[in-house]
Tab-separated table of C-alpha atoms and ligand atoms in Angstrom:
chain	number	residue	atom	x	y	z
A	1	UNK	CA	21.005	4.493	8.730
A	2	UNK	CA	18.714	5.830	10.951
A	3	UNK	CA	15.268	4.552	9.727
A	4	UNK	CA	14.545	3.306	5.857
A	5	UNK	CA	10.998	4.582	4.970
A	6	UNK	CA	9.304	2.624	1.699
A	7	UNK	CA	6.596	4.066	-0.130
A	8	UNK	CA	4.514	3.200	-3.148
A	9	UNK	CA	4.761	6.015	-5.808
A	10	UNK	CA	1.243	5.019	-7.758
A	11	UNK	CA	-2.028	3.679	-7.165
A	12	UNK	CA	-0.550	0.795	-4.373
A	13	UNK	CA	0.468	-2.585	-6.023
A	14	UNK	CA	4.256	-1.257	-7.287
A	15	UNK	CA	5.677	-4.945	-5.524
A	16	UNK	CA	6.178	-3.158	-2.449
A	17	UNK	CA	6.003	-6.802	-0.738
A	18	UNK	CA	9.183	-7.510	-2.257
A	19	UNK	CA	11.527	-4.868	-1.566
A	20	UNK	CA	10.618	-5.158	1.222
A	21	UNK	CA	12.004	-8.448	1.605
A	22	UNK	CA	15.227	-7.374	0.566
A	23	UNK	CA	15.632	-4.094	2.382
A	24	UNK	CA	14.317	-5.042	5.232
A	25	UNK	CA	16.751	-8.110	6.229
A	26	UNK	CA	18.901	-6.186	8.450
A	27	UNK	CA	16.657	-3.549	10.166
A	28	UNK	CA	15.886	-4.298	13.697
A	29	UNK	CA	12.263	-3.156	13.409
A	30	UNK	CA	9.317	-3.079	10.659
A	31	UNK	CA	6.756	-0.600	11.295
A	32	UNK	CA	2.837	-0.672	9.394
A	33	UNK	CA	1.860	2.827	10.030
A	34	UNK	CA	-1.331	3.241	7.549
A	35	UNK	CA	-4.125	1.476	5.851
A	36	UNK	CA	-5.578	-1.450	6.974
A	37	UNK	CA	-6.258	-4.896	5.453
A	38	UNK	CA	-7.199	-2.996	1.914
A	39	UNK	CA	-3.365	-3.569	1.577
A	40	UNK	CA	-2.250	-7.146	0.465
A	41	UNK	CA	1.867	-7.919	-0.005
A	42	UNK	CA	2.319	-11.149	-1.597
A	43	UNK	CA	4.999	-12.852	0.157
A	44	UNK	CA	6.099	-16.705	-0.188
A	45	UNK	CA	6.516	-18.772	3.331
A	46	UNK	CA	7.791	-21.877	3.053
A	47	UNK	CA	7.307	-22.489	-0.652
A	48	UNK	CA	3.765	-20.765	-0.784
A	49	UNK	CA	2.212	-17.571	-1.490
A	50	UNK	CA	0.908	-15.583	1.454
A	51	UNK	CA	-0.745	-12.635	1.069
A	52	UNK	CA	-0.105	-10.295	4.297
A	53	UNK	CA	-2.832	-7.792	4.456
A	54	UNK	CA	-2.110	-6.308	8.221
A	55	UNK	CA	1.317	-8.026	9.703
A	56	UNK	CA	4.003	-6.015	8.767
A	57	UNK	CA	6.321	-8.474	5.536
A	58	UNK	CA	8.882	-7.928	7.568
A	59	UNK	CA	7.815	-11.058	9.776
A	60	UNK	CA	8.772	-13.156	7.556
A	61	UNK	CA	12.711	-11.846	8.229
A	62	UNK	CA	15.342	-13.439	10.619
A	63	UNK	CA	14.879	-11.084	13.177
A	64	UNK	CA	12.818	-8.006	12.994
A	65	UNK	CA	10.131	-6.964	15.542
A	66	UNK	CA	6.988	-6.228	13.596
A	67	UNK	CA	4.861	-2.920	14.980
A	68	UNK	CA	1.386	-2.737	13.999
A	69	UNK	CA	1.767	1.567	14.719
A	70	UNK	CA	-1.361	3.617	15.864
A	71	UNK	CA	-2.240	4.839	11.967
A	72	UNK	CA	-3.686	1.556	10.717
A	73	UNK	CA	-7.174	0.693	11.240
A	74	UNK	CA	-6.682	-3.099	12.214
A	75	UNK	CA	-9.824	-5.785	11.703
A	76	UNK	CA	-9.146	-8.265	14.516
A	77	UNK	CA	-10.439	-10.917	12.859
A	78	UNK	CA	-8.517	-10.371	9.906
A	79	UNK	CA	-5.456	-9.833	11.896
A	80	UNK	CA	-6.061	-13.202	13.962
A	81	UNK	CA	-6.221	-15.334	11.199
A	82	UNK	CA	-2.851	-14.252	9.905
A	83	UNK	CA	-1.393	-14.737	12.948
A	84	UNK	CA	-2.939	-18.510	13.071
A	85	UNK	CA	-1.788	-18.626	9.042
A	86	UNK	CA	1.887	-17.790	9.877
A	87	UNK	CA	2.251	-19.987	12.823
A	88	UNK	CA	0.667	-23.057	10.755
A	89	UNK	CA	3.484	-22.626	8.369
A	90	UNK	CA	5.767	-21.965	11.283
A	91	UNK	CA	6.590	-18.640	11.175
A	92	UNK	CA	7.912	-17.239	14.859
A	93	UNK	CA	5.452	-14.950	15.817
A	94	UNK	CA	4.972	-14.533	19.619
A	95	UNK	CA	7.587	-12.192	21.162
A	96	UNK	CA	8.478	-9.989	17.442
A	97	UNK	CA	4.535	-8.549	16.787
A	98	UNK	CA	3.002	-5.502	19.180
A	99	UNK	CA	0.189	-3.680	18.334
A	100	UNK	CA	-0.616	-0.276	19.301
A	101	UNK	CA	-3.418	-0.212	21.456
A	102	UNK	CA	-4.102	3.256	19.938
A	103	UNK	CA	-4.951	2.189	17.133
A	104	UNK	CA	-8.279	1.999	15.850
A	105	UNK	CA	-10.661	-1.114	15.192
A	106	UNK	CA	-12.674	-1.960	11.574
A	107	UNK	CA	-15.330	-3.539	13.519
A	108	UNK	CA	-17.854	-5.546	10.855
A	109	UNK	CA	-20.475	-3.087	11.140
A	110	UNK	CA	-17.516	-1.016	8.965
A	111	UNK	CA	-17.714	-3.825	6.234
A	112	UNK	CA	-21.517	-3.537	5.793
A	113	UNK	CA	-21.215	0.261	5.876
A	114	UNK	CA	-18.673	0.192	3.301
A	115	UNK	CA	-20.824	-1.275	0.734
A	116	UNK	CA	-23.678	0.196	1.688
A	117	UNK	CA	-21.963	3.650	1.054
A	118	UNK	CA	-20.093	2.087	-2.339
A	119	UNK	CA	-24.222	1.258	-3.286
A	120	UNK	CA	-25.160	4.560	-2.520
A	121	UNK	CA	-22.408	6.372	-4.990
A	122	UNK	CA	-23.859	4.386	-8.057
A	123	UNK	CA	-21.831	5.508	-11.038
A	124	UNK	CA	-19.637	7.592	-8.941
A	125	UNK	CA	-18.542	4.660	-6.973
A	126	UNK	CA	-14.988	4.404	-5.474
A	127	UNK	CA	-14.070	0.669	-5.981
A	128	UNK	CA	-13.072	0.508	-2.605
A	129	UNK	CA	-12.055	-2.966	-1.374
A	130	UNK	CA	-14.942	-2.962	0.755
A	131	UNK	CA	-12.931	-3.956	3.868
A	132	UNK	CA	-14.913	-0.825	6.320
A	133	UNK	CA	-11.318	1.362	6.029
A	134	UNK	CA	-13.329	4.301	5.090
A	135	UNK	CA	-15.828	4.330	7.462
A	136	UNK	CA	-13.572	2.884	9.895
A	137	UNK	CA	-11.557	6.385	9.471
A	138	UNK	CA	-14.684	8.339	9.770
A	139	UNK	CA	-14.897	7.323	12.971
A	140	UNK	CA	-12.044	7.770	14.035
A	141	UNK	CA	-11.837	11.626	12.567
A	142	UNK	CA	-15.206	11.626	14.090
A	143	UNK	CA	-14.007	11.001	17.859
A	144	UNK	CA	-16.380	7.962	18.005
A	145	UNK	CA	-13.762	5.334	16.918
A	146	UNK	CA	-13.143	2.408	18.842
A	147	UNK	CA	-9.622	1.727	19.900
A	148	UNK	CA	-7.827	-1.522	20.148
A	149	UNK	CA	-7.070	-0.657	23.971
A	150	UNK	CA	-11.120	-0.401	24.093
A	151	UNK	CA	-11.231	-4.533	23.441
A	152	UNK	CA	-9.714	-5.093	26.873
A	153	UNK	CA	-11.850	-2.689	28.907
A	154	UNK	CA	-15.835	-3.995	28.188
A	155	UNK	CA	-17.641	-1.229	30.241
A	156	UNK	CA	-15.577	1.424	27.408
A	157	UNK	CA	-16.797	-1.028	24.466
A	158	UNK	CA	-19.810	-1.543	25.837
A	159	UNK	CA	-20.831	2.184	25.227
A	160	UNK	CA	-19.084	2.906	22.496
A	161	UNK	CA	-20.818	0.264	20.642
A	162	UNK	CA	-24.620	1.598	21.990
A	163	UNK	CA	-23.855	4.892	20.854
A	164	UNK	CA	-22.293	3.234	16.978
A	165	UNK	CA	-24.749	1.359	16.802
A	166	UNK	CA	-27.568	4.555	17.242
A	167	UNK	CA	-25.430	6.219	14.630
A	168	UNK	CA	-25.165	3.445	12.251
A	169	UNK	CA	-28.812	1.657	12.793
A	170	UNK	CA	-30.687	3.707	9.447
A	171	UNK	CA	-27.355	2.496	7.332
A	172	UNK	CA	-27.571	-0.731	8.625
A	173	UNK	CA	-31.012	-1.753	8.012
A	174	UNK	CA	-30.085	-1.129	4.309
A	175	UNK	CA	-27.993	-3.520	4.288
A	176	UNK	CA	-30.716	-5.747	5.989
A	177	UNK	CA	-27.493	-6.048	9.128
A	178	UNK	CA	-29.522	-7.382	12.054
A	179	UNK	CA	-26.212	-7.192	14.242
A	180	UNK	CA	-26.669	-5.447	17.528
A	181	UNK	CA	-24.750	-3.886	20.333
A	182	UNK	CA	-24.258	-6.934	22.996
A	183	UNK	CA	-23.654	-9.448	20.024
A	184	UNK	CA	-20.573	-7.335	18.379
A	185	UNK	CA	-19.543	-6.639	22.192
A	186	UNK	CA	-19.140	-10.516	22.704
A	187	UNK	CA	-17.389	-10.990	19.412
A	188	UNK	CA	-14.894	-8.305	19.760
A	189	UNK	CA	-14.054	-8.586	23.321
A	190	UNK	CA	-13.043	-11.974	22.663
A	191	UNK	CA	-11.061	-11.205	19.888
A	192	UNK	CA	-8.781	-8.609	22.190
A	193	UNK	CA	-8.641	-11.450	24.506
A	194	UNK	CA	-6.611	-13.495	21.871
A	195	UNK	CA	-4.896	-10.453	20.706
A	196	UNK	CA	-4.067	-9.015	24.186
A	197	UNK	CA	-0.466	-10.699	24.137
A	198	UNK	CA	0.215	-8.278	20.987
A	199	UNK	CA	-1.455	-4.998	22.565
A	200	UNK	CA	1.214	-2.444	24.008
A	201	UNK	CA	1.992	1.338	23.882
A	202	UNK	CA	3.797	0.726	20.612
A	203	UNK	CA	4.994	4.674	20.490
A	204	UNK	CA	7.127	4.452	23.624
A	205	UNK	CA	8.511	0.801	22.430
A	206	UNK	CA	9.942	2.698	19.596
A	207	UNK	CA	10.997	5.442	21.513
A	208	UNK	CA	13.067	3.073	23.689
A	209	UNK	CA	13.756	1.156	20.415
A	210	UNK	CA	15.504	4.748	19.046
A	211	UNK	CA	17.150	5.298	22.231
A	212	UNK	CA	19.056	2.489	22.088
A	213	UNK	CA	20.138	3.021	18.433
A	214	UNK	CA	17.813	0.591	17.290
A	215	UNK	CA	17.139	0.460	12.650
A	216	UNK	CA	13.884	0.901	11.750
A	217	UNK	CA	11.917	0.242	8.400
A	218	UNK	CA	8.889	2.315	7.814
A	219	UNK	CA	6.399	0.179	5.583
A	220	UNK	CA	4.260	2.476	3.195
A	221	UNK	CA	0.913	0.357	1.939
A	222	UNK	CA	-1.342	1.705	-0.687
A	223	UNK	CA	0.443	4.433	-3.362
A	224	UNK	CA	1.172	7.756	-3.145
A	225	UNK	CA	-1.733	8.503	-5.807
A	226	UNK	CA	-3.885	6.925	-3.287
A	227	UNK	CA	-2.905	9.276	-0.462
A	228	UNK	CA	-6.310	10.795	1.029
A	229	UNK	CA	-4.257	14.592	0.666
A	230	UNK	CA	-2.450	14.318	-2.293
A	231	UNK	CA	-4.191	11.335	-4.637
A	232	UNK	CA	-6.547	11.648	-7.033
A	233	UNK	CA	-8.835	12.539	-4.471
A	234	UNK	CA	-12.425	11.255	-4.040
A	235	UNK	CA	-10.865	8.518	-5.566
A	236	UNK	CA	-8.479	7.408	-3.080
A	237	UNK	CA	-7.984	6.014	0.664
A	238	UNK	CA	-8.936	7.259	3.618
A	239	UNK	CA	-5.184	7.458	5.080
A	240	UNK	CA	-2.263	9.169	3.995
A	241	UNK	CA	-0.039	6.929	1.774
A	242	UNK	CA	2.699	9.354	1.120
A	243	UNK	CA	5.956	10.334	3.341
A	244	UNK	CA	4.006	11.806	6.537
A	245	UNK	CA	1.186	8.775	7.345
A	246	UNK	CA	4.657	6.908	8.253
A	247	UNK	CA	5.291	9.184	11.233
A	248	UNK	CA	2.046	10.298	12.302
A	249	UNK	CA	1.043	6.585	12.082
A	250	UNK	CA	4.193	5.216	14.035
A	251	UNK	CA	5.272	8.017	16.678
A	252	UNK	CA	8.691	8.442	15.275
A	253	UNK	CA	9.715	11.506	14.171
A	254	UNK	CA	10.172	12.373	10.431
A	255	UNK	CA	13.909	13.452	11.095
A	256	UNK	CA	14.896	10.405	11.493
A	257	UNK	CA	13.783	9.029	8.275
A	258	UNK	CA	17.004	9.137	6.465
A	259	UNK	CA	16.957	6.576	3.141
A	260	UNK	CA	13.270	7.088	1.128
A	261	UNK	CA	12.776	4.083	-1.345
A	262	UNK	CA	9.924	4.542	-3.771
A	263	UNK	CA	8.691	1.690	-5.604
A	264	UNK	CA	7.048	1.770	-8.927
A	265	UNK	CA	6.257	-0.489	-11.584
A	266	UNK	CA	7.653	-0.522	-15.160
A	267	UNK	CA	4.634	0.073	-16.304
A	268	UNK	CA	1.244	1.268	-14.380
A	269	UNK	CA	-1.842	-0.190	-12.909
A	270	UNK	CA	-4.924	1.029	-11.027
A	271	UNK	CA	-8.001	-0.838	-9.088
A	272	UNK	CA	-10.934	0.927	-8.246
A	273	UNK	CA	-12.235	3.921	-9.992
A	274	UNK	CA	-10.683	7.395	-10.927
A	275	UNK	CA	-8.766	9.125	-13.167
A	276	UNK	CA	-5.866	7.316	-14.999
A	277	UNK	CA	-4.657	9.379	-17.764
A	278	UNK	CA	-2.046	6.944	-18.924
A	279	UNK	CA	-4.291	3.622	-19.020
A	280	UNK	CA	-4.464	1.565	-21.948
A	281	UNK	CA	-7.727	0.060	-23.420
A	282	UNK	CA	-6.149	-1.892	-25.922
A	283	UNK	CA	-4.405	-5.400	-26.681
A	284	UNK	CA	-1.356	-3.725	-25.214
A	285	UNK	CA	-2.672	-3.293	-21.677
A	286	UNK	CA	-4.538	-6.540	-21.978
A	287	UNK	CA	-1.077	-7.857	-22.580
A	288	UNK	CA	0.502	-6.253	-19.557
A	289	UNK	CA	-2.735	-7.578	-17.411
A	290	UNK	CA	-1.539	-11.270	-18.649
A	291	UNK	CA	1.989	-11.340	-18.502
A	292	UNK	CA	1.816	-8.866	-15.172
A	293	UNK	CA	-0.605	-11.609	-13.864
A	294	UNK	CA	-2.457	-7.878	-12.522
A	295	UNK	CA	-5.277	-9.108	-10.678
A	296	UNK	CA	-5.895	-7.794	-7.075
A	297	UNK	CA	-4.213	-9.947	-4.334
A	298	UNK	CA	-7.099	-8.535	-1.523
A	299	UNK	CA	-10.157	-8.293	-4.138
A	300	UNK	CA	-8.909	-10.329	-6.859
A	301	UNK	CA	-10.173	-7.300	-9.504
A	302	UNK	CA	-8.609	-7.379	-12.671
A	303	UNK	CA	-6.143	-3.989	-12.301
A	304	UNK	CA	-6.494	-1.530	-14.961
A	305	UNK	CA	-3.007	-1.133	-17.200
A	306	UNK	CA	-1.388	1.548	-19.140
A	307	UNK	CA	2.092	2.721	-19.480
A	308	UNK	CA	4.553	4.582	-16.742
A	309	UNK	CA	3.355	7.823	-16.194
A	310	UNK	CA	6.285	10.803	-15.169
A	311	UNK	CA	3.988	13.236	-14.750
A	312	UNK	CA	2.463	11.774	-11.701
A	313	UNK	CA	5.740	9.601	-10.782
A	314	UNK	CA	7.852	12.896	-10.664
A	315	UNK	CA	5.547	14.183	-8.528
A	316	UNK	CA	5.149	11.072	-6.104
A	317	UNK	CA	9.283	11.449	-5.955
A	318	UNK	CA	8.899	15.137	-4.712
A	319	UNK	CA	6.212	15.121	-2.670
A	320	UNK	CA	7.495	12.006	-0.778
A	321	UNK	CA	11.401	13.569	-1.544
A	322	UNK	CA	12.840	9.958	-2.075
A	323	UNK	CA	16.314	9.345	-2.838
A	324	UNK	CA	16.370	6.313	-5.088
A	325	UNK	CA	13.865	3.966	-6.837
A	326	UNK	CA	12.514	0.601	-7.321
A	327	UNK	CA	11.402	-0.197	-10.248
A	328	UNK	CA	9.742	-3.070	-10.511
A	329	UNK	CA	8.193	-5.837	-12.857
A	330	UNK	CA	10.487	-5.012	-15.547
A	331	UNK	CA	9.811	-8.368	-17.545
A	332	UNK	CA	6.511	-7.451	-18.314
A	333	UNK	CA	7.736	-5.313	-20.568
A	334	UNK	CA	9.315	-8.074	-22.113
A	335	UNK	CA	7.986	-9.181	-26.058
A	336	UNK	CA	6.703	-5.373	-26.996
A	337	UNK	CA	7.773	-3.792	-29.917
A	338	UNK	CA	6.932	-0.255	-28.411
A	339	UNK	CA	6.970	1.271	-24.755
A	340	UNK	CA	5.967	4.403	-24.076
A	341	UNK	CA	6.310	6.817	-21.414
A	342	UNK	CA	3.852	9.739	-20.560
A	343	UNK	CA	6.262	12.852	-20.379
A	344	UNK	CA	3.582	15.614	-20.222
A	345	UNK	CA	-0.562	16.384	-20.346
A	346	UNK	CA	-2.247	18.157	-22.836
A	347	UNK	CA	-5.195	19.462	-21.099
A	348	UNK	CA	-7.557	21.664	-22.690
A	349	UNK	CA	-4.670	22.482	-25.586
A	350	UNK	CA	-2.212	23.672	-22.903
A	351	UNK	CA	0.903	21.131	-22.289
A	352	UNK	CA	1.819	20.664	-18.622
A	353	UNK	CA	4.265	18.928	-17.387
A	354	UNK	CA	2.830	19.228	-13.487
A	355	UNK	CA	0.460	16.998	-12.027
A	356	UNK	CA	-3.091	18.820	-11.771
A	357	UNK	CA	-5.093	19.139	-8.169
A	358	UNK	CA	-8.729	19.451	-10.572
A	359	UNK	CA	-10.032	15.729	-10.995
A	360	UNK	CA	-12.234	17.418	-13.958
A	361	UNK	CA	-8.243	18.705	-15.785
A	362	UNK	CA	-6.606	14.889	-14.376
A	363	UNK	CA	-10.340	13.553	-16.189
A	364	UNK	CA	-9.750	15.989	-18.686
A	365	UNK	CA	-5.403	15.318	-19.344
A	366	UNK	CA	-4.203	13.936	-22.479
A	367	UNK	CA	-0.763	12.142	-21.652
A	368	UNK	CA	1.727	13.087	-24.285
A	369	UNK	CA	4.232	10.068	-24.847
A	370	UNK	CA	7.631	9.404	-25.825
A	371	UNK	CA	8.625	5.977	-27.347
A	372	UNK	CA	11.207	4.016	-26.924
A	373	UNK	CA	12.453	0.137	-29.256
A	374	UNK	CA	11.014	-2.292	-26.750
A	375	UNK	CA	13.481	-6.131	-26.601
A	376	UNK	CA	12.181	-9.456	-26.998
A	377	UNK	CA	14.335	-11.787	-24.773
A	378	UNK	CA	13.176	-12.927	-21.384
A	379	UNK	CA	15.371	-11.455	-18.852
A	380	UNK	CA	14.103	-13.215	-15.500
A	381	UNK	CA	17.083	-14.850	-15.282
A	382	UNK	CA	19.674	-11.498	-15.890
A	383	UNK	CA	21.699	-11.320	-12.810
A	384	UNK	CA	23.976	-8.059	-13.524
A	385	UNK	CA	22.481	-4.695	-14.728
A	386	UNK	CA	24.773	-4.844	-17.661
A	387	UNK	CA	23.145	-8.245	-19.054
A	388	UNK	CA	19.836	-6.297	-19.322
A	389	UNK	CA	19.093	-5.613	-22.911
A	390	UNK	CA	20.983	-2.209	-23.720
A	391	UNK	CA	16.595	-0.837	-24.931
A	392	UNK	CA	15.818	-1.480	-21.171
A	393	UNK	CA	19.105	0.478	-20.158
A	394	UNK	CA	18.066	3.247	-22.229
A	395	UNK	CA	14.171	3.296	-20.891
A	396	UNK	CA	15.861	3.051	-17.424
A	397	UNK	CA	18.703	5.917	-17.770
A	398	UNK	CA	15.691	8.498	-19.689
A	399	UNK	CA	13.361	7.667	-16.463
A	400	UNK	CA	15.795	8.638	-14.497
A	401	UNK	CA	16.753	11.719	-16.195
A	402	UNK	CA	12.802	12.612	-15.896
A	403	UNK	CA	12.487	12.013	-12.448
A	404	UNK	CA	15.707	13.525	-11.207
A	405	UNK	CA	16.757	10.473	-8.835
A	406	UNK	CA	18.520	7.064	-9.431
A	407	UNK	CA	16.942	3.686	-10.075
A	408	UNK	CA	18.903	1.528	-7.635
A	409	UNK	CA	16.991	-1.966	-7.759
A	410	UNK	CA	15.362	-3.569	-10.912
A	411	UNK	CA	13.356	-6.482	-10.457
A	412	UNK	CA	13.222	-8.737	-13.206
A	413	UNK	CA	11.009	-11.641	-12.316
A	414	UNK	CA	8.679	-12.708	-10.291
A	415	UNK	CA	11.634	-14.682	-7.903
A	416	UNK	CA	12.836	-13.148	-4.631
A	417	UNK	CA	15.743	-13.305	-5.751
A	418	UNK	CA	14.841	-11.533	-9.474
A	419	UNK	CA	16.188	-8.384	-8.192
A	420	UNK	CA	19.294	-6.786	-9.675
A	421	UNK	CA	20.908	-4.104	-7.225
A	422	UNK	CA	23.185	-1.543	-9.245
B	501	IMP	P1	-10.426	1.542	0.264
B	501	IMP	O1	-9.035	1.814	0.729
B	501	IMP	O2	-10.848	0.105	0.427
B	501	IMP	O3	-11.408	2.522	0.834
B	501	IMP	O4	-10.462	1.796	-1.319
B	501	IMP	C1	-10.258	3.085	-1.902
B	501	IMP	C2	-9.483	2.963	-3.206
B	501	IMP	O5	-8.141	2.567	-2.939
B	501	IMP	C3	-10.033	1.897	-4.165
B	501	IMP	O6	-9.809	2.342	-5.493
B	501	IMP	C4	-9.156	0.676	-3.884
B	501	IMP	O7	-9.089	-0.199	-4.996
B	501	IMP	C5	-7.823	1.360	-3.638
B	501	IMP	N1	-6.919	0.597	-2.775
B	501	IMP	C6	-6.948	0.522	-1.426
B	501	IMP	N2	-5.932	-0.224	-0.974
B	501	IMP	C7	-5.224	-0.605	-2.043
B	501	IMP	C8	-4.013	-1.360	-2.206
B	501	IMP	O8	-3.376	-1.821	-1.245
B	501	IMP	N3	-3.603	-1.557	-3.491
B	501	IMP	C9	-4.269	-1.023	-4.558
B	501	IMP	N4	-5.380	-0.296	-4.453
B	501	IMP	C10	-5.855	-0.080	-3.199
């Protein structure tokens, strides 16, 4: 193996901090290559939870080398503390985390913008997670980003930040933001002081790194639904989630992505606003809210919850072409007499079984369902695949038939360890 790429096949929060875990113990590197800190992995470190939002999980292995690549839009302040967090809890840091100095900066003037723009949408607001990764993009798609290489050289800041701040001034004031120029030049300059030990040409380290036959793990954040091409667009990020953001946003080249692993959950969740054709607005997904404990680990939003939808997971699996699956949170499940499975839309009286481009026919789509006997028993502490009850079996081996591809993990609790490999 080559390089292991792992991507989330709905709306981000499939457990993706978890596989990762597991897959990722042997790889020599772990590379972030979208997103920004709107991502949050859960991970425990020394007997508590940490959420990661920007270091790569991978950290938290033996011996990887952690690559913040040049597609994430990295808040140094953000990034700083979680370098401070890990260390407290002794976590070896120095010497295994670079950070590209190409890649771009969510200064705080991004925040404010964010929820100015989120005001601004009223009822058509995204739900974004108001951490500036939208705007932060803009800029960057706009040629006027700021790059983390810029934090070392104060004359490039310096006007950079005059010419933001002309930009940004009307949007500001809305916000009643007061900060200027020379203060956010002060802040941020000492921030790439502290970070400057990090800061490298991270696309020739992997270059080297492939040279010399090194393994890589590509780190997907967010959900393919998500993706700013092929999500549910407006309603998504403003990076690509799916298969391509990993090598655009590391400098590796797709060919040598040779093992795709696409998580997804048992069930489905969204935050934020959109479409969700599959979401339930009953006892049922208030049940899979409580037992999934599906609250936001970067806002803390309750998620919205409905059932595993095909129609969009089939499509995730081609667009992304991954060759085996994840599927994860399994116990959930646990304790309902019913699951169900959205196998087609009905939109407008016509059944489709492909996932629509129109947000008015993914608005419009009716998910058609098939049902399956749920079980009752918990199963956290099932180690083999055939001590699952045989009505998870069947939901698993039908899935699999719909999506084409094999499920080769199921995680069954919310323990590292929960995770039964078939
Ligand atoms: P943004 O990425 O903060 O601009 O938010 C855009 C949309 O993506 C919102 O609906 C967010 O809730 C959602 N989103 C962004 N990152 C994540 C994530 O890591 N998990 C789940 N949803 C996310």
């Amino acid at each position: 193996m080559a390089a292991r790429a792992l991507i989330g096949l709905q709306w981000g929060d499939e457990g993706k901090g978890k596989m990762i875990d597991i897959l990722a113990a042997d790889v020599d590197l772990v590379v972030r290559c979208q997103g920004g800190s709107n991502a949050g992995h859960t991970v425990r470190v020394a007997g508590e939870s940490t959420v990661l939002h920007l270091i790569p999980s991978g950290i938290l292995t033996d011996r990887a080398h952690c690559v913040i690549g040049h597609g994430v839009v990295v808040d140094p302040g953000q990034l700083l503390a979680e370098i401070s967090g890990l260390k407290e809890r002794g976590v070896n840091v120095d010497g295994r985390l670079s950070l590209s100095g190409r890649a771009h900066v969510v200064a705080p003037f991004h925040k404010v913008i964010d929820g100015v723009q989120e005001s601004s949408r009223g009822a058509a607001k995204i739900g974004t997670t108001g951490r500036g990764i939208g705007p932060a993009y803009t800029d960057k798609v706009a040629r006027c980003g700021i790059r983390v290489m810029d934090l070392l050289d104060e004359s490039v800041l310096r006007s950079k930040l005059t010419a933001s701040f002309e930009d940004k001034r009307a949007r500001l004031d809305l916000a009643g933001d007061t900060s200027d120029a020379e203060g956010t030049l002060e802040c941020l300059m000492e921030q790439g002081r502290q970070l400057s030990p990090y800061i490298c040409d991270t696309v020739q380290l992997l270059l080297r790194a492939r040279r010399d036959g090194k393994k890589f793990f590509l780190e997907g954040a967010q959900g393919s639904l998500l993706d700013l091409d092929l999500g549910t667009y407006p309603y998504v990020t403003s990076s690509n989630a799916t298969i391509g953001g990993l090598a655009t946003g590391s400098g590796l080249p797709p060919t040598i992505i040779d093992d795709v692993v696409g998580v997804t959950k048992a069930y489905s969740t969204r935050v934020g606003a959109g479409p969700y054709p599959s979401e339930l607005h009953d006892d049922v997904g208030q049940q899979l809210r409580d037992a999934g404990n599906e609250y936001g680990s970067t806002t803390g939003r309750p998620r919205r919850c409905g059932w595993l939808d095909a129609v969009a997971l089939r499509f995730a699996v081609d667009v992304n072409g991954v060759t085996r699956l994840a599927l994860t949170k399994t116990d959930v499940l646990s304790g309902l007499d019913e699951l169900k499975i959205a196998v087609a839309y009905d939109i407008g009286g016509e059944r489709t079984t492909e996932f629509p481009s129109r947000l008015a026919d993914l608005e419009a789509a009716q998910p058609i369902y098939e049902s399956f006997p749920g079980w009752s028993e918990d199963i956290s502490e099932v180690k083999r695949y055939d001590g699952l009850p045989s009505t998870l079996r069947e939901y698993i081996s039908t899935l699999e038939e719909m999506v084409g591809i094999p499920v080769t993990w199921v995680s069954n609790g919310p323990g590292r360890d929960a995770v039964i490999c078939r």
